[in-house]
Tab-separated table of C-alpha atoms in Angstrom:
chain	number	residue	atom	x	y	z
E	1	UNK	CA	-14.574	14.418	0.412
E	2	UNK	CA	-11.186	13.559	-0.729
E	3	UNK	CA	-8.410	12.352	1.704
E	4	UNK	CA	-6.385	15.455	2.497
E	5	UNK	CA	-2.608	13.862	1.815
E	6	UNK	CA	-4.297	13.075	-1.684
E	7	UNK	CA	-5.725	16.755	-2.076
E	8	UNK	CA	-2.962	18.309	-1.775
E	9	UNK	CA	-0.475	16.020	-3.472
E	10	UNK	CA	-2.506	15.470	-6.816
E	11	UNK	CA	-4.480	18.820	-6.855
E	12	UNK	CA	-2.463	18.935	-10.518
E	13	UNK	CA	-3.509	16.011	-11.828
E	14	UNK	CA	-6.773	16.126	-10.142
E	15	UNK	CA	-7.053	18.991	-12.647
E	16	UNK	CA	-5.469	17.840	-15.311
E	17	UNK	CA	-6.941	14.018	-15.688
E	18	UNK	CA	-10.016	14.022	-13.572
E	19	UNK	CA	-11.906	17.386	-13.951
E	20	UNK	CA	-14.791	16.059	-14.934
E	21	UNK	CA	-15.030	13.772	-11.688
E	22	UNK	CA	-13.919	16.652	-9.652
E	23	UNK	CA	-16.569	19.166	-11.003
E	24	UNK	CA	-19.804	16.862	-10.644
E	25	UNK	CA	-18.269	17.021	-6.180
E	26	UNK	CA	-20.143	13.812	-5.832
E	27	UNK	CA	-19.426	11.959	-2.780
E	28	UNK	CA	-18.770	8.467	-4.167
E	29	UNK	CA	-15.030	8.301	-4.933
E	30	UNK	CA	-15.281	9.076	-8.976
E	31	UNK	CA	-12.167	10.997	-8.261
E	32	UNK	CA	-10.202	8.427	-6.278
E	33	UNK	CA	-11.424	6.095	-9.135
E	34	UNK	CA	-10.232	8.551	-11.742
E	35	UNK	CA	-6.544	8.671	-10.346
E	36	UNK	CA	-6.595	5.079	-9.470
E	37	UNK	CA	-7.451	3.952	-13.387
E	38	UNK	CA	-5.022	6.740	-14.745
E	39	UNK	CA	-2.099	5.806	-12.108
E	40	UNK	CA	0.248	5.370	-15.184
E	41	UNK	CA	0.031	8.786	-16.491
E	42	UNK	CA	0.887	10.481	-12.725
E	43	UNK	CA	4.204	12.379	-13.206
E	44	UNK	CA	4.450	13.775	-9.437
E	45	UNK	CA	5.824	10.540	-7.376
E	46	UNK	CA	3.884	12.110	-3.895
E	47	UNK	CA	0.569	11.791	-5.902
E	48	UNK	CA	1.722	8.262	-7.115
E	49	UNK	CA	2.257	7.460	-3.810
E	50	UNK	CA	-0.635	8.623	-2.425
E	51	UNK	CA	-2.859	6.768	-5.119
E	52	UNK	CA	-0.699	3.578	-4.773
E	53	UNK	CA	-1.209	3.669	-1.022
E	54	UNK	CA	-4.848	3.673	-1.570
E	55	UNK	CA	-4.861	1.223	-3.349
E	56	UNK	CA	-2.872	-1.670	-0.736
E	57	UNK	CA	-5.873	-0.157	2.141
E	58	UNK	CA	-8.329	-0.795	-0.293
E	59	UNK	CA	-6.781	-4.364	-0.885
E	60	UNK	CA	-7.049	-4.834	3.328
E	61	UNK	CA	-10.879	-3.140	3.583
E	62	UNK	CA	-13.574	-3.310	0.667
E	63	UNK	CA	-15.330	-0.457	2.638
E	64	UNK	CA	-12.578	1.943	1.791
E	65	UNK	CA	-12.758	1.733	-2.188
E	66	UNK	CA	-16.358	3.345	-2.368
E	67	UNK	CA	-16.210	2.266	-6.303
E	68	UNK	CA	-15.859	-1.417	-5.551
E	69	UNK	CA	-17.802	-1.850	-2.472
E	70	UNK	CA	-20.976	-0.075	-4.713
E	71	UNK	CA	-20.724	-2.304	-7.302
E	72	UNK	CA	-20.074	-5.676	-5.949
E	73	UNK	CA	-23.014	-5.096	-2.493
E	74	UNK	CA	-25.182	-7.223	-3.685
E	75	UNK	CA	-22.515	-10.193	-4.305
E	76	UNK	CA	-20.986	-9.464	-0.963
E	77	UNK	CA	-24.480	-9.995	0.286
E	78	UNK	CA	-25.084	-12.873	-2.214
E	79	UNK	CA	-21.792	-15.097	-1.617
E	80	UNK	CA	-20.022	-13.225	1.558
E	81	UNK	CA	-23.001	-12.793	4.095
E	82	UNK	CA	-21.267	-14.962	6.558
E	83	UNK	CA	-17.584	-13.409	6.138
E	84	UNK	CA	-17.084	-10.674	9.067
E	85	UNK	CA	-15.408	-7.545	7.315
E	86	UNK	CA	-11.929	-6.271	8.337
E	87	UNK	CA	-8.621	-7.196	7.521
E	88	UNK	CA	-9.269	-8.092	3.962
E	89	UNK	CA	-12.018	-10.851	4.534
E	90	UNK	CA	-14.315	-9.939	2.321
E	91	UNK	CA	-11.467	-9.187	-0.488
E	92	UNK	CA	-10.922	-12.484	-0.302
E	93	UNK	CA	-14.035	-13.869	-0.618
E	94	UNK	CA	-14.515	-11.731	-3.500
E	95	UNK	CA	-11.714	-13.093	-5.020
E	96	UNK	CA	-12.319	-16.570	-4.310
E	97	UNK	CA	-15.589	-16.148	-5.504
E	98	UNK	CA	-14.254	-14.569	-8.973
E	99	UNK	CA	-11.503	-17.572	-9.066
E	100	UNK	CA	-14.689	-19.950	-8.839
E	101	UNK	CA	-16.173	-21.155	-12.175
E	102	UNK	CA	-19.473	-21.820	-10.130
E	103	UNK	CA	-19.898	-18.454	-9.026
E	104	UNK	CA	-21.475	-15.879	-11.345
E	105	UNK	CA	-20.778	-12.201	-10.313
E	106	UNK	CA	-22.505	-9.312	-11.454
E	107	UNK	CA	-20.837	-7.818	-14.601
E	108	UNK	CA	-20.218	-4.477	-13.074
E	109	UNK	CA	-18.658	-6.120	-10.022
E	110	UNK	CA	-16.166	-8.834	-11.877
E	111	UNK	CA	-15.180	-5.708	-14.083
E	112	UNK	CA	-14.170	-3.857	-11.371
E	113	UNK	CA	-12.362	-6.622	-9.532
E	114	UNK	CA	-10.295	-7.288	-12.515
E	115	UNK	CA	-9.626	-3.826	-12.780
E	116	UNK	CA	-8.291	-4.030	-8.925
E	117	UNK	CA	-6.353	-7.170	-9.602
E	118	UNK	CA	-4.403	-5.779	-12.353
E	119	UNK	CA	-4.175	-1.878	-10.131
E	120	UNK	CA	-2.387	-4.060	-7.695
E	121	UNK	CA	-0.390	-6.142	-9.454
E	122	UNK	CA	1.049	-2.885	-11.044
E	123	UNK	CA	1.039	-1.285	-7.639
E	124	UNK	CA	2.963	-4.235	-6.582
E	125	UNK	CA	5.797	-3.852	-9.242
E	126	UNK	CA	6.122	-0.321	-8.809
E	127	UNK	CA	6.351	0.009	-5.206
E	128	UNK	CA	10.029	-1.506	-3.973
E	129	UNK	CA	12.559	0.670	-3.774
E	130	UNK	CA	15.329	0.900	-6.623
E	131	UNK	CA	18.664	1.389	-4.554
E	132	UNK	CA	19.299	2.545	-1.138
E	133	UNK	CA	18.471	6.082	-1.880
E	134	UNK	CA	15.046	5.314	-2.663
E	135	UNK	CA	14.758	2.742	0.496
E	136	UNK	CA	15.728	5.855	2.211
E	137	UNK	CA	13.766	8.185	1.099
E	138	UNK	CA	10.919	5.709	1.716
E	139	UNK	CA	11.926	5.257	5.139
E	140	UNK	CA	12.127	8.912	5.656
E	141	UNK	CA	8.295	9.520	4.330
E	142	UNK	CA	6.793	6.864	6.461
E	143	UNK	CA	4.553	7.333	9.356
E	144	UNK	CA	6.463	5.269	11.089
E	145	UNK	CA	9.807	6.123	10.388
E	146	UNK	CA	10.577	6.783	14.200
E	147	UNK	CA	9.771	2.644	14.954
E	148	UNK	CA	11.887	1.762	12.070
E	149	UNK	CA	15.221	4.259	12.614
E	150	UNK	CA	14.830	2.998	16.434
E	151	UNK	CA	14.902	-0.749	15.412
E	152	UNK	CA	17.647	-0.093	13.317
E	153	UNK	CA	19.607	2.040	15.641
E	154	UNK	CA	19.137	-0.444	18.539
E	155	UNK	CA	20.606	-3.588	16.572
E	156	UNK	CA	23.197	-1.562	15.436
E	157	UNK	CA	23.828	-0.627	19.502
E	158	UNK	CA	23.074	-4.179	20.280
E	159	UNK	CA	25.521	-5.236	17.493
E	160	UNK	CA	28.160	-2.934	19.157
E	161	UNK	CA	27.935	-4.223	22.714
E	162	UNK	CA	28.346	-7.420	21.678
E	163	UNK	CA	31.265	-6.433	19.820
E	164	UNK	CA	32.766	-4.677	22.807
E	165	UNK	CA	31.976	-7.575	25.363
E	166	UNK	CA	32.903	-10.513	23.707
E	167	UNK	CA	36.058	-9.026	22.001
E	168	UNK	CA	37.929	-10.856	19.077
E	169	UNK	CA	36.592	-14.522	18.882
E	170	UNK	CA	38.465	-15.274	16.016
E	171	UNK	CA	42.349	-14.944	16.858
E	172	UNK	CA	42.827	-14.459	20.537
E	173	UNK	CA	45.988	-12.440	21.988
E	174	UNK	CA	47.267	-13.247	25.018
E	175	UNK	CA	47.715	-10.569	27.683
E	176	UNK	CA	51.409	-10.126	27.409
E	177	UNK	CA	51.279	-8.984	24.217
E	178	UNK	CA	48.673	-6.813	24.901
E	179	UNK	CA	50.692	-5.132	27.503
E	180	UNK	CA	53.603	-3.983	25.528
């Protein structure tokens, strides 16, 4: 099943790019795959979003890309057996082991890594914000926009009091001419 932010923010191009994947209803991410390898042709920026968020958790957790994990088991059995997964530990080996002349992947498996390398590079590129309407806008759409408008409002307070106990630093007046 697909992720339901994803369903209904790329049900368009879901139709449009990846019917195909979409009519076969198989449960092994062909349609996740089909957005993630057509992310440049994705007009609405919710669906871009969505796909380029799945792509930084599938950078943090192999298990999450279906696509990848399928294809490179038997080298995560092969060269990773000892690498507990979470957090992007078995990425890494991955990638380590794909650095490493030594190493011989499977073909399937260092296709699909380079495919991921260069997904997230782009990912990387496209995802900062332009100006502050877009760091704004980004703030506003994240989960955890409440944690970061309360950080920012409370330095801002914190800023404030400062301001308002410690007075002018700079160029002290004396009290008499205060008082006038």
């Amino acid at each position: 099943r697909l992720d339901p932010q994803l369903q209904l923010h790329c049900s368009d191009e879901i139709a449009n790019l990846c019917a195909e994947e979409a009519a076969a209803q198989e449960q092994t991410g062909q349609v996740e795959e089909c957005l993630k390898v057509n992310l440049l042709k994705i007009k609405t920026e919710l669906c871009k979003k969505e796909v380029l968020n799945m792509l930084k958790e599938s950078k943090a957790d192999i298990f999450v890309d279906p696509v990848l994990h399928t294809a490179c088991a038997l080298d995560i059995k092969h060269h990773c057996a000892a690498i507990t997964p979470g957090r992007g530990r078995q990425m890494s080996c991955l990638m380590e082991a794909l650095e490493d002349k030594r190493v011989r992947l499977q073909p399937e498996c260092k296709k699909r890594l380079n495919d991921r390398i260069e997904m997230w590079s782009y990912a990387a590129k496209v995802a900062p914000a332009d100006g502050f309407s877009d760091l704004a806008m980004q703030v506003m759409t994240s989960p955890s926009k409440n944690y970061i408008l309360s950080v920012i409002s409370g330095s801002i307070c914190i800023l404030f009091l400062i301001g308002l106990m410690c007075g002018r630093i700079t160029k002290r007046v004396t009290r008499e001419l205060k008082d006038r």
